[in-house]
mmCIF file of C-alpha atoms in Angstrom:
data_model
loop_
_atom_site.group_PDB
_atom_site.id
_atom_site.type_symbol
_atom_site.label_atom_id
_atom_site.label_comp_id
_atom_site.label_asym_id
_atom_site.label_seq_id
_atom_site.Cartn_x
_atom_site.Cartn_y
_atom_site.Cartn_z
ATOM 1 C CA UNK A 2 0.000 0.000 0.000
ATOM 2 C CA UNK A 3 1.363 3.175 -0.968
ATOM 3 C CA UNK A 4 1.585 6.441 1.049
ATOM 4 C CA UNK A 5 -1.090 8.178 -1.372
ATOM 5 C CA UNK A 6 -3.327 5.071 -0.684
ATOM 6 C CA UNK A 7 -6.974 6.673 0.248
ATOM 7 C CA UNK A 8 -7.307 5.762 4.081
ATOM 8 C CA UNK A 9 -11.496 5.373 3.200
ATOM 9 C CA UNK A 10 -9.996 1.930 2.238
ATOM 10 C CA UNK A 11 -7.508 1.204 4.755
ATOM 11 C CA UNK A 12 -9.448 -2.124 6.186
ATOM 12 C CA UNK A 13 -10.437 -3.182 3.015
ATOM 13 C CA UNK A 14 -9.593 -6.752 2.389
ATOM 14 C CA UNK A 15 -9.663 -7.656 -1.376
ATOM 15 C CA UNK A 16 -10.933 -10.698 -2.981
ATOM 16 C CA UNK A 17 -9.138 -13.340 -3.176
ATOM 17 C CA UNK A 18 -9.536 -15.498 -6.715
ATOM 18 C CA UNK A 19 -8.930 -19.033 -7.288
ATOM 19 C CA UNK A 20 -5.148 -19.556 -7.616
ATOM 20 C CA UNK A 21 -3.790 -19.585 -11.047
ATOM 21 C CA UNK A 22 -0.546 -21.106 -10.870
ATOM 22 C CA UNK A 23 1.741 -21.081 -14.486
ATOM 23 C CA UNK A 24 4.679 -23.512 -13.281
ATOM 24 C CA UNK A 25 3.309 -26.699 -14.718
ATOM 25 C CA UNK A 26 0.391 -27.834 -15.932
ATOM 26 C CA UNK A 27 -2.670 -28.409 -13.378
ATOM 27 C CA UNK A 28 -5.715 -30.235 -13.548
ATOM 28 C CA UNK A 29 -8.036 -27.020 -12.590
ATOM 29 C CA UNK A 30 -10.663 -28.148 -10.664
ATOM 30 C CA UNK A 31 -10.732 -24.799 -8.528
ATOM 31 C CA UNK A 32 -12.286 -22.102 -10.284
ATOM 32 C CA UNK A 33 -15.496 -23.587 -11.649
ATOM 33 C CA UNK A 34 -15.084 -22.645 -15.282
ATOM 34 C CA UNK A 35 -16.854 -25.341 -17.527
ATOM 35 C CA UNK A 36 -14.744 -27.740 -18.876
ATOM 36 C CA UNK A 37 -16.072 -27.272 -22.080
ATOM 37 C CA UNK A 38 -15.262 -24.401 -25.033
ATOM 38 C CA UNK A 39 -18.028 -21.651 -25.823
ATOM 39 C CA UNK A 40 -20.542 -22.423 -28.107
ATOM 40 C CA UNK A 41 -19.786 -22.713 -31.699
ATOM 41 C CA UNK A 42 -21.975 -20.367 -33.156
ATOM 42 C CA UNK A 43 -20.580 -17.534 -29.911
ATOM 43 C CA UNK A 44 -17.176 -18.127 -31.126
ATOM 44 C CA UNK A 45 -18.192 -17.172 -34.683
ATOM 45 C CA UNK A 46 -19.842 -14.272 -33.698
ATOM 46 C CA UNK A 47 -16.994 -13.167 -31.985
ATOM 47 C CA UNK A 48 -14.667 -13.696 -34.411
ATOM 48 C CA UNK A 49 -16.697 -11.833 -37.018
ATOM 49 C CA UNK A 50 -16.730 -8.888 -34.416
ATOM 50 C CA UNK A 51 -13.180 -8.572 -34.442
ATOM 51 C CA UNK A 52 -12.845 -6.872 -37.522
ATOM 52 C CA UNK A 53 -14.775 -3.994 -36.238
ATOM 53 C CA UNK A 54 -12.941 -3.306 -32.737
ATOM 54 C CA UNK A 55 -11.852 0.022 -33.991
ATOM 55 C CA UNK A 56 -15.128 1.015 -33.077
ATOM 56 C CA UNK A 57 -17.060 1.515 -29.559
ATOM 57 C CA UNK A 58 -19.466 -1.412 -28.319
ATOM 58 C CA UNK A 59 -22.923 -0.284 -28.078
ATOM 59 C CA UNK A 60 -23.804 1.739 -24.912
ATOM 60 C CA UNK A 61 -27.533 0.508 -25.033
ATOM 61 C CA UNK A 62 -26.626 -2.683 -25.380
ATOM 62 C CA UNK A 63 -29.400 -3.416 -27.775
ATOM 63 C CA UNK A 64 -28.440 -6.591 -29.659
ATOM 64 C CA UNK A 65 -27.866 -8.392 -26.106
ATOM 65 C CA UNK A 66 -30.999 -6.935 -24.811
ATOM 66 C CA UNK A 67 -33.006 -8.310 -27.479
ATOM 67 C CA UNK A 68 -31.098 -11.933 -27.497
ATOM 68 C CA UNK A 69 -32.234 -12.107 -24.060
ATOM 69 C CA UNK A 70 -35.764 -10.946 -24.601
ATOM 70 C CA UNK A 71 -36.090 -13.585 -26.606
ATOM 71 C CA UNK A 72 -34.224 -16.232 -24.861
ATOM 72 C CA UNK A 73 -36.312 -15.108 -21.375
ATOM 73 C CA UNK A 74 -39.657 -13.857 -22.846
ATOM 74 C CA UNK A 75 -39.018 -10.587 -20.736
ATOM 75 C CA UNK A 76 -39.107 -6.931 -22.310
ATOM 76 C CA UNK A 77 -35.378 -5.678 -23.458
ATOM 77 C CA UNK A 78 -36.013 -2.518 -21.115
ATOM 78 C CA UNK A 79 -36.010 -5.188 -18.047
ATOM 79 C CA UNK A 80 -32.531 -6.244 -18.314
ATOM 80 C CA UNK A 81 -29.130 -4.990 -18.387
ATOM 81 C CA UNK A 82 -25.510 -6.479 -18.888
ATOM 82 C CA UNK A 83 -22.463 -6.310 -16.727
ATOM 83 C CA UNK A 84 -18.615 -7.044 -17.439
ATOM 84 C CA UNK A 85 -18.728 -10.772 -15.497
ATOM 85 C CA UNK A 86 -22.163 -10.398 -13.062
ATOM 86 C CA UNK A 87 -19.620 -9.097 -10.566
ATOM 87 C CA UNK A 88 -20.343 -5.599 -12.260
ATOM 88 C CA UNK A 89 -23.751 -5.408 -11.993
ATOM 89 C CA UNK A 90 -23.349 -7.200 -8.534
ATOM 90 C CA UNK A 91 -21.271 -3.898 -7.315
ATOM 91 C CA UNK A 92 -23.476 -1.442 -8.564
ATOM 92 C CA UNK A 93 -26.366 -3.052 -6.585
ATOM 93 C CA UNK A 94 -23.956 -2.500 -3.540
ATOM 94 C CA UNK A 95 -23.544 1.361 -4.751
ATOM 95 C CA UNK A 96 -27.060 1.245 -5.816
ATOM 96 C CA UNK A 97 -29.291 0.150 -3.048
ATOM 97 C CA UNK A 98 -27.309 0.193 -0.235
ATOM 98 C CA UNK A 99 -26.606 2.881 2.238
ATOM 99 C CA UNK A 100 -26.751 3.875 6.081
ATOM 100 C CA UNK A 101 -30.355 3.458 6.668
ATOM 101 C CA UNK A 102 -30.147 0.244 4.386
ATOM 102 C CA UNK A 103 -27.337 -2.089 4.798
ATOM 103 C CA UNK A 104 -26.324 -5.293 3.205
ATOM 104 C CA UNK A 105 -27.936 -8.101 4.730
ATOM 105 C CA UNK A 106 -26.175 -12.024 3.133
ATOM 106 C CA UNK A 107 -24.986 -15.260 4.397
ATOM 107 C CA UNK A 108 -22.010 -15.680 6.966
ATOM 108 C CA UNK A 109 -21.020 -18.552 4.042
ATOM 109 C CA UNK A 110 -21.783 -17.685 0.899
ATOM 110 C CA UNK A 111 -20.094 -15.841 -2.264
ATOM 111 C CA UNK A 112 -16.920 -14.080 -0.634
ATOM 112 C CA UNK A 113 -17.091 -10.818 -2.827
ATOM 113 C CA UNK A 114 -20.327 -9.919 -1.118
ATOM 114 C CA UNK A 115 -18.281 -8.619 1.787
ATOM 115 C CA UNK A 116 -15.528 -6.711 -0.646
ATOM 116 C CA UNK A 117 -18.536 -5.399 -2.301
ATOM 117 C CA UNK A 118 -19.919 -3.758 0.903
ATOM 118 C CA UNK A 119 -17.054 -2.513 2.077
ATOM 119 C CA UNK A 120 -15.379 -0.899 -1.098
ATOM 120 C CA UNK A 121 -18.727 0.907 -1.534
ATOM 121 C CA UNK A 122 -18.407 1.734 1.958
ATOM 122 C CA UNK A 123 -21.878 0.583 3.045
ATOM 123 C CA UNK A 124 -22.664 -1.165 6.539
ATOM 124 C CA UNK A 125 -23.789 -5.365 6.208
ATOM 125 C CA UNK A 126 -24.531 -7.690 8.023
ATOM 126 C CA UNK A 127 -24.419 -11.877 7.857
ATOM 127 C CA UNK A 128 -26.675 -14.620 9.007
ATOM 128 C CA UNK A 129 -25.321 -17.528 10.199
ATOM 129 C CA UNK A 130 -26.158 -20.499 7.727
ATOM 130 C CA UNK A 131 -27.506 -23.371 9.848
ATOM 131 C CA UNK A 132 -25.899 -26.657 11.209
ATOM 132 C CA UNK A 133 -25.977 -28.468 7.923
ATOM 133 C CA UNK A 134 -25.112 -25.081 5.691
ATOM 134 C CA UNK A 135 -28.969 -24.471 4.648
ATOM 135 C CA UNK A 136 -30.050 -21.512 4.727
ATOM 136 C CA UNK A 137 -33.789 -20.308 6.402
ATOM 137 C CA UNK A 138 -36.107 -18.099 4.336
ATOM 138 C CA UNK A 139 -37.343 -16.626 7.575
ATOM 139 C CA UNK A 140 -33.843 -15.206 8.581
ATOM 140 C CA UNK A 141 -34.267 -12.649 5.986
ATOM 141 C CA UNK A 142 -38.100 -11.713 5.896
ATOM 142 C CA UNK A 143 -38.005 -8.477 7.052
ATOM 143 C CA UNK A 144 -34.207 -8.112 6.889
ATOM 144 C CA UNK A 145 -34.377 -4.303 7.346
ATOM 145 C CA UNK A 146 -31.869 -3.916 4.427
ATOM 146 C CA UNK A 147 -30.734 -4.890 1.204
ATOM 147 C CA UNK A 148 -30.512 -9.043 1.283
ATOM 148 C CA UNK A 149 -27.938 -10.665 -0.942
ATOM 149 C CA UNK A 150 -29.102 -14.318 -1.586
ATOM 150 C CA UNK A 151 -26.901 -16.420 -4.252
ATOM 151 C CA UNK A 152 -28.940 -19.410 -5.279
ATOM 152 C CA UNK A 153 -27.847 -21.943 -5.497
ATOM 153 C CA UNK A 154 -25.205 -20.965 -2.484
ATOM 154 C CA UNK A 155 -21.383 -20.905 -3.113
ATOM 155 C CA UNK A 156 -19.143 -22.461 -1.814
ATOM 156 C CA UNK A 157 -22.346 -25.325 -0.453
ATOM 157 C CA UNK A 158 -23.456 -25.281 -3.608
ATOM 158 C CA UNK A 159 -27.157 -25.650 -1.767
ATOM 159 C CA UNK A 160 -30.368 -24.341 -3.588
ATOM 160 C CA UNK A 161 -33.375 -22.347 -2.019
ATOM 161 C CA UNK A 162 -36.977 -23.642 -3.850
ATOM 162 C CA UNK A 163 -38.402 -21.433 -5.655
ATOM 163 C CA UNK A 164 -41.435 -20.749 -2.700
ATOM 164 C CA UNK A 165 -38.626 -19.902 -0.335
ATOM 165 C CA UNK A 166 -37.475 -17.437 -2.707
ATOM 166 C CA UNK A 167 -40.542 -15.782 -3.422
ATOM 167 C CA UNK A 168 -41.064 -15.831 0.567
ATOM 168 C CA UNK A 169 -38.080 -13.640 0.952
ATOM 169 C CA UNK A 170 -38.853 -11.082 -1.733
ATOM 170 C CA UNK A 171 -42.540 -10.477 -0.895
ATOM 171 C CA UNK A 172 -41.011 -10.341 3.115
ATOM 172 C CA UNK A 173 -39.200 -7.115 1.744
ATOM 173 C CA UNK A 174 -41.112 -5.020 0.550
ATOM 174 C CA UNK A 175 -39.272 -1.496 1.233
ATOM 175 C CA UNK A 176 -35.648 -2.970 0.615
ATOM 176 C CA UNK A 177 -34.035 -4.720 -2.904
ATOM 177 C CA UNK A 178 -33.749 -8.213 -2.654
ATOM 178 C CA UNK A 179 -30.816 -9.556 -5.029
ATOM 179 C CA UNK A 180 -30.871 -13.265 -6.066
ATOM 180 C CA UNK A 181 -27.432 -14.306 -7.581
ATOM 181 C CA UNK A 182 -27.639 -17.196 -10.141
ATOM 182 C CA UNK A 183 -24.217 -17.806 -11.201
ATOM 183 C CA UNK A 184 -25.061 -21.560 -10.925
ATOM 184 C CA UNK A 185 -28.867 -21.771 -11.410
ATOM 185 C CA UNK A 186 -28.312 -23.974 -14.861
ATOM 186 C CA UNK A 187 -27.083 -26.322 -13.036
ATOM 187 C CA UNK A 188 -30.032 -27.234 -11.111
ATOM 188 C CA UNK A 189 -32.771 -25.208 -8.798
ATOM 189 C CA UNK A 190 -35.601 -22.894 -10.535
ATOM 190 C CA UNK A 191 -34.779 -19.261 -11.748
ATOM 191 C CA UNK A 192 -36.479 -16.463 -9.593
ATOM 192 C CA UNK A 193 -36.340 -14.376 -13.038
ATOM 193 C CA UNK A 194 -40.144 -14.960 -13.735
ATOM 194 C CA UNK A 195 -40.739 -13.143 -10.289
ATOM 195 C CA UNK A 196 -39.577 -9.880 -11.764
ATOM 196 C CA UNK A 197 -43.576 -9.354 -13.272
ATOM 197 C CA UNK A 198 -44.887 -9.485 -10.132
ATOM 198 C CA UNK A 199 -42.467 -8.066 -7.368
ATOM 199 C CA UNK A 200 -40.573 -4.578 -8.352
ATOM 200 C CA UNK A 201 -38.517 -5.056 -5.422
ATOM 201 C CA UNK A 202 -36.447 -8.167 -7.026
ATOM 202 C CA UNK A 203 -32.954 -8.162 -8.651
ATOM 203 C CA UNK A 204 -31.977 -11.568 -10.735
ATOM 204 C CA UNK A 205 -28.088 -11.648 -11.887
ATOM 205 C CA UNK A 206 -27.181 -14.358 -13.917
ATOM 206 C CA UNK A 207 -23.314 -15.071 -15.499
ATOM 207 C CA UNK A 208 -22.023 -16.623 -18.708
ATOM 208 C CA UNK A 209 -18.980 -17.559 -17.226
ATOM 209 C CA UNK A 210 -19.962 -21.214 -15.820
ATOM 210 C CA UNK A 211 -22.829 -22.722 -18.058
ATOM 211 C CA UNK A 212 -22.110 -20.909 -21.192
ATOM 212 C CA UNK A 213 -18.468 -21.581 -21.218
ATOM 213 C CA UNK A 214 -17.310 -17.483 -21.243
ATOM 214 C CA UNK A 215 -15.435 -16.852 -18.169
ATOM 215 C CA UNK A 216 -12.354 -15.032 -20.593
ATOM 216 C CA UNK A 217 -15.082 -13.188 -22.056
ATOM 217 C CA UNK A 218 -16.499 -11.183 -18.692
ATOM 218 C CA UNK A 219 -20.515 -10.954 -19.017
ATOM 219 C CA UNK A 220 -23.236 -10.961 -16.952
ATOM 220 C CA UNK A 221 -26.680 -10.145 -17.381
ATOM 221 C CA UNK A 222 -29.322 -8.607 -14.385
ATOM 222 C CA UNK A 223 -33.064 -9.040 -14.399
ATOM 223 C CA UNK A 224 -35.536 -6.399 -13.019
ATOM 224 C CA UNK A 225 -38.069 -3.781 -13.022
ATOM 225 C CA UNK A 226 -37.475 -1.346 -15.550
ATOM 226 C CA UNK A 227 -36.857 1.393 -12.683
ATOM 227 C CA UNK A 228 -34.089 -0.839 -11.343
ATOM 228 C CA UNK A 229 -32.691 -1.451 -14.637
ATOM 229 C CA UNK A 230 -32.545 2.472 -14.944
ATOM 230 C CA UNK A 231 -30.832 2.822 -11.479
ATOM 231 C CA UNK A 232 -27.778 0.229 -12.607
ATOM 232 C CA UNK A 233 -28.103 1.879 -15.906
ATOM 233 C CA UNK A 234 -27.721 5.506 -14.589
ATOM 234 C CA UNK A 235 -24.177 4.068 -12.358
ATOM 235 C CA UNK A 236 -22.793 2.268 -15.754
ATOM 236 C CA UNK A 237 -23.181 5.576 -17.546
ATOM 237 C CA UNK A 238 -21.770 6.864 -14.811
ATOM 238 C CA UNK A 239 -18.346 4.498 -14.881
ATOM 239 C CA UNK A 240 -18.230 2.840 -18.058
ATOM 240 C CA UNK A 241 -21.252 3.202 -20.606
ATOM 241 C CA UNK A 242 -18.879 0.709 -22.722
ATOM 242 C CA UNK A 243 -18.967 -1.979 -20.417
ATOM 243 C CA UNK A 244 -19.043 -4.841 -22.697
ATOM 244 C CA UNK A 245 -16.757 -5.073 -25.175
ATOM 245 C CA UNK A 246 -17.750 -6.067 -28.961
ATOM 246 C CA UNK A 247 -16.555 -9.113 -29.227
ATOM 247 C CA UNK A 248 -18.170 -10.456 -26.029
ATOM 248 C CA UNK A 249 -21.028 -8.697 -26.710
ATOM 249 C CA UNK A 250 -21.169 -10.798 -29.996
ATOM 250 C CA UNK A 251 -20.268 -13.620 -28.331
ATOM 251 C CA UNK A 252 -23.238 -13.539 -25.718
ATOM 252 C CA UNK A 253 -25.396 -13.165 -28.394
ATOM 253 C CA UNK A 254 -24.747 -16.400 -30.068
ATOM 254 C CA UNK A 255 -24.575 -18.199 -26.668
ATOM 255 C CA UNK A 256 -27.767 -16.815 -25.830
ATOM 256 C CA UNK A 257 -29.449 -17.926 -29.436
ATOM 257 C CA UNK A 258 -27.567 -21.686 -28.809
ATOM 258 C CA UNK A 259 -29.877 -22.940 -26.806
ATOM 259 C CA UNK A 260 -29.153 -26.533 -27.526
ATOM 260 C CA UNK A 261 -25.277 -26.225 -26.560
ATOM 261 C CA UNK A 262 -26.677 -24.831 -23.521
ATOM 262 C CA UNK A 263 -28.826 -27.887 -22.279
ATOM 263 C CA UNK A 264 -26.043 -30.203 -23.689
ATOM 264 C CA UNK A 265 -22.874 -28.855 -21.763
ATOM 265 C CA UNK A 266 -25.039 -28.843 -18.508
ATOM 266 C CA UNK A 267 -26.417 -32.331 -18.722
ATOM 267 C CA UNK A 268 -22.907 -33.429 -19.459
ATOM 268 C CA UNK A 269 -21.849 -31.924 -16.087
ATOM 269 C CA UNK A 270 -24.882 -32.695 -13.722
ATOM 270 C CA UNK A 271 -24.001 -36.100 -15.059
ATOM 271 C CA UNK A 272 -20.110 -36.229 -13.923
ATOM 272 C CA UNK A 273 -21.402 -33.922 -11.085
ATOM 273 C CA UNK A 274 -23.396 -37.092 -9.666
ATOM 274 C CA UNK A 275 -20.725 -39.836 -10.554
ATOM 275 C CA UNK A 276 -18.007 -37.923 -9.088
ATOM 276 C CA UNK A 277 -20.192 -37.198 -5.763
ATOM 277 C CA UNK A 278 -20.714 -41.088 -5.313
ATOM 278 C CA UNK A 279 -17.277 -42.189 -5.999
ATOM 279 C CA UNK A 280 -16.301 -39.431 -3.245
ATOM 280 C CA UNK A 281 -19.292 -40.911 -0.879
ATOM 281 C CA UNK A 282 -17.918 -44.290 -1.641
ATOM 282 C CA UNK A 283 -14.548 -43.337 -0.288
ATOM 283 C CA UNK A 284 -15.916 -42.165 3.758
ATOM 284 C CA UNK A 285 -16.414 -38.107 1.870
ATOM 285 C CA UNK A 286 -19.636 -36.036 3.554
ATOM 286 C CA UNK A 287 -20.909 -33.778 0.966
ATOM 287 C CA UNK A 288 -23.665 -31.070 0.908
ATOM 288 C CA UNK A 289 -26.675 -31.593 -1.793
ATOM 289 C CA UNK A 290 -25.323 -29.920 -4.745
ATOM 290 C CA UNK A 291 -27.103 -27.844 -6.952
ATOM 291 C CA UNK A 292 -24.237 -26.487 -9.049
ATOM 292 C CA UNK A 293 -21.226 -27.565 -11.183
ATOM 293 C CA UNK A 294 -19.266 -28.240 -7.838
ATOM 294 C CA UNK A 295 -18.916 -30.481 -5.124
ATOM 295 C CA UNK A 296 -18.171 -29.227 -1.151
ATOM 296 C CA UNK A 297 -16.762 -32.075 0.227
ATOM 297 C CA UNK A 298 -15.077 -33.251 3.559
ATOM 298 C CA UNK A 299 -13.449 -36.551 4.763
ATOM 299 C CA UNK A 300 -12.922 -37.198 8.537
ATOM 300 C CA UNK A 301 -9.659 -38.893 7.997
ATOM 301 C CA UNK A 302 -7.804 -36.215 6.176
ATOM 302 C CA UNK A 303 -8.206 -31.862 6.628
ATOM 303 C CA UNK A 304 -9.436 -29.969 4.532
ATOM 304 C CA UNK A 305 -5.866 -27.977 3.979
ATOM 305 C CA UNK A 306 -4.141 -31.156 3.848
ATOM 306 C CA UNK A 307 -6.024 -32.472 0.964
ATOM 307 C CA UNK A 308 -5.878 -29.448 -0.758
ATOM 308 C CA UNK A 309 -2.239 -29.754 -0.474
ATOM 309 C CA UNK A 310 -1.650 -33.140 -1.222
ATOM 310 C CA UNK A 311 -3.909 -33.025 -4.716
ATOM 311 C CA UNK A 312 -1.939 -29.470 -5.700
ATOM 312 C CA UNK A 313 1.500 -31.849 -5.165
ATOM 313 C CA UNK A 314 -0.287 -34.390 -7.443
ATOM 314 C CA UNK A 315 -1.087 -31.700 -10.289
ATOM 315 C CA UNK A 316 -4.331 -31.333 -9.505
ATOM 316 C CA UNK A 317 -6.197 -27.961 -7.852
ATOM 317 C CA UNK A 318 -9.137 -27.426 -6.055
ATOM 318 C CA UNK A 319 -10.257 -24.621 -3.567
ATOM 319 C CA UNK A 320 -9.553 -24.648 0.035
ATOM 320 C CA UNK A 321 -10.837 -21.515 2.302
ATOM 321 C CA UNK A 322 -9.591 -21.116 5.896
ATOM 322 C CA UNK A 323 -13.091 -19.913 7.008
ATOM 323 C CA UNK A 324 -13.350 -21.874 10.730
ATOM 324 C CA UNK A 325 -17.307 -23.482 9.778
ATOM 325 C CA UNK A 326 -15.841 -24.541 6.690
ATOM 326 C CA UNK A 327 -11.511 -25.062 7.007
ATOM 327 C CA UNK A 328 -12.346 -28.700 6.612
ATOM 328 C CA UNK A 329 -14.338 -28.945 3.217
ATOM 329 C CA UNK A 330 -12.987 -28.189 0.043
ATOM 330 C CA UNK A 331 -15.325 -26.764 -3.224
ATOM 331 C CA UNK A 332 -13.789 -29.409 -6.120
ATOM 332 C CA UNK A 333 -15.151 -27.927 -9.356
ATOM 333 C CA UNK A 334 -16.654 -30.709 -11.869
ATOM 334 C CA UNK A 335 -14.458 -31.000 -14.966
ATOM 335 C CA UNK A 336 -15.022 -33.338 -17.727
ATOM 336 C CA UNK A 337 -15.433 -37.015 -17.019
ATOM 337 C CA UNK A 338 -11.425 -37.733 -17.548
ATOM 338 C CA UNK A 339 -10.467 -35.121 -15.162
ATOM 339 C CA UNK A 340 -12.600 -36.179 -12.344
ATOM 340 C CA UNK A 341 -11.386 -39.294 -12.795
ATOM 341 C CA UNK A 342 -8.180 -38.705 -12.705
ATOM 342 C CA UNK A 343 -9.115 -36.689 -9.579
ATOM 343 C CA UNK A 344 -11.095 -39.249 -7.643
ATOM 344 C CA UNK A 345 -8.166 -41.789 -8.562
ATOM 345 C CA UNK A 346 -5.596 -39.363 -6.988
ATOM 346 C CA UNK A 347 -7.609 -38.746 -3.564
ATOM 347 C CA UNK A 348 -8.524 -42.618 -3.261
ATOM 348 C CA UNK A 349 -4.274 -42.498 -3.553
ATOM 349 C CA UNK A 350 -4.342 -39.617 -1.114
ATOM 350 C CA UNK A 351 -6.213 -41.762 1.966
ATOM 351 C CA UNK A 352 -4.567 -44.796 1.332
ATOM 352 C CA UNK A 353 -1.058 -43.570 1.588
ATOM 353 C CA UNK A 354 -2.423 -41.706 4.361
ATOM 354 C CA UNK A 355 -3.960 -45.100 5.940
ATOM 355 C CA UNK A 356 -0.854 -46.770 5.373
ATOM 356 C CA UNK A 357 1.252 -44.345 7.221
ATOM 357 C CA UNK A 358 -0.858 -44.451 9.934
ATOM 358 C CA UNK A 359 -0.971 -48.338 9.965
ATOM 359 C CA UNK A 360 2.926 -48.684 10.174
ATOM 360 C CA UNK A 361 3.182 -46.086 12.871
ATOM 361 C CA UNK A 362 0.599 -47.918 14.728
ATOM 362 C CA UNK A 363 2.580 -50.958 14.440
ATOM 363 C CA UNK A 364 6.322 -49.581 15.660
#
């Protein structure tokens, strides 16, 4: 931190991403990108954009408001577009969220909503998830602020039905109630239909996980069109160019390839639900999983130590130090070779560890 460093951010604790390591080659399994490319018919369309990148993307946004129109069956004037959801995810912090109206989330749950809150200098406060990482509707009716739900839940990966969803947003009538979706292909019900009949409700979605376009940075927000014009009137305000033109092409045709869409996230429930037996079959606890990762623990072995031993092995996955959840790890669901490979290497993992423990045992 430098001496010119603003001291309105001196407790500010950044992010911290999923590790990224470039000295060999890693099985990633800890940043829950899809294991699969974008859609054919996105990479064309960005391709074709890239002729034109001498010129600005649209401010309006108009040919990714009218892809999803169509894809949603929602107006274009009821939905806006971010660079990655984290974007729009910030200016709802900025947006909604003040002294008489604090953030209101999960104690576990997506760890920018905290960095989010605090770089936009706005008080928050967490609920404690329960015993079994679940979180209760009634917690948050009548939160008294702004309540920050991700459905389904990261790192748990648990989803909140529908009716539990609703129950929250109609509970808050005076205050914004944001529903994150990064992982909603992947299993639960949208909340986006809600938007008709509660003007209170804020859906962000990404098309970094199922659509395959983390490099790309989009996200897209669902909501009254007042709310819209709120976000709308803070992205004029930073960057009316948000998303660039070849992403913007690109979320087009990912939007229009709907097929794609259903196939890359079958393919991964599928290995989602292998993977999470062969892990069961080995002594792992795991939390009902509703996205396109597993949060796992094993009584024999730590959380840290696993993490550890796999990264040794060439294989990542994401360990946080939180106390609830120091012994779990999120393992992000690859393609069917890679969790393989990565169930073969942990079933490795506890039997060295076994056998160690046998011949000390023995001495």
């Amino acid at each position: 931190m430098s001496r010119f460093f603003s001291g309105k951010y001196a407790s500010l604790k950044a992010y911290v991403p999923g590790e990224q390591p470039q000295d060999r080659k890693y099985i990633k399994l800890n940043t829950n990108e899809s294991p699969f490319p974008p859609s054919p018919i996105a990479q064309r369309m960005a391709r074709e954009e890239a002729g034109s990148l001498e010129l600005y993307s649209d401010p309006a946004q108009r040919a990714l408001r009218e892809a999803a129109s169509q894809a949603y069956g929602l107006p274009a004037e009821n939905i806006v577009f971010g660079n990655g959801s984290d974007e729009i995810l910030s200016f709802a912090f900025a947006a909604f969220c003040d002294e008489e109206r604090p953030a209101v989330f999960a104690d576990i749950t997506y760890g920018f909503y905290r960095v989010f809150a605090e770089a936009n200098r706005v008080p928050w406060r967490e609920i404690p998830l329960k015993e079994d990482f679940s979180l209760d509707a009634e917690d948050y009716v009548g939160a008294g602020g702004t309540v920050f739900i991700a459905n389904p839940n990261a790192p748990t990966g648990i989803a909140l039905p529908l009716s539990e969803i609703e129950r929250i947003v109609a509970g808050n009538p005076g205050n914004v109630v944001v529903i994150d979706e990064a992982y909603i292909d992947f299993g639960g019900e949208s909340a986006v239909g809600l938007i008709k009949k509660y003007d209170n409700l804020l859906v962000v979605q990404t098309f970094s996980k199922s659509r395959s376009l983390a490099g790309g940075r989009l996200g897209m927000g669902f909501a009254s069109k007042e709310i819209i014009n709120d976000i709308d009137t803070l992205r004029f305000s930073a960057n009316p160019y948000n998303v660039n033109r070849m992403t913007a092409a690109a979320g087009v045709g990912a939007l229009a390839d709907k097929g794609y869409l259903r196939f890359c996230t079958e393919r991964i429930k599928a290995t989602r639900e292998k993977t999470a037996a062969a892990l069961a079959a080995l002594g792992f606890r795991l939390t009902d999983s509703s996205a396109n990762f597993l949060f796992a623990e094993h009584k024999d072995i730590g959380g840290r130590e696993l993490y550890l031993a796999l990264k040794e092995k060439g294989i990542l996955i994401r360990h946080f130090d939180a106390p609830r959840i120091s012994e779990r790890n999120r393992i992000t669901i690859g393609s069917e070779e890679e969790m393989e490979a990565f169930v073969a290497a942990v079933a490795g993992i506890l039997e060295e560890k076994r056998a160690k423990k046998t011949g000390e045992a023995d001495r």
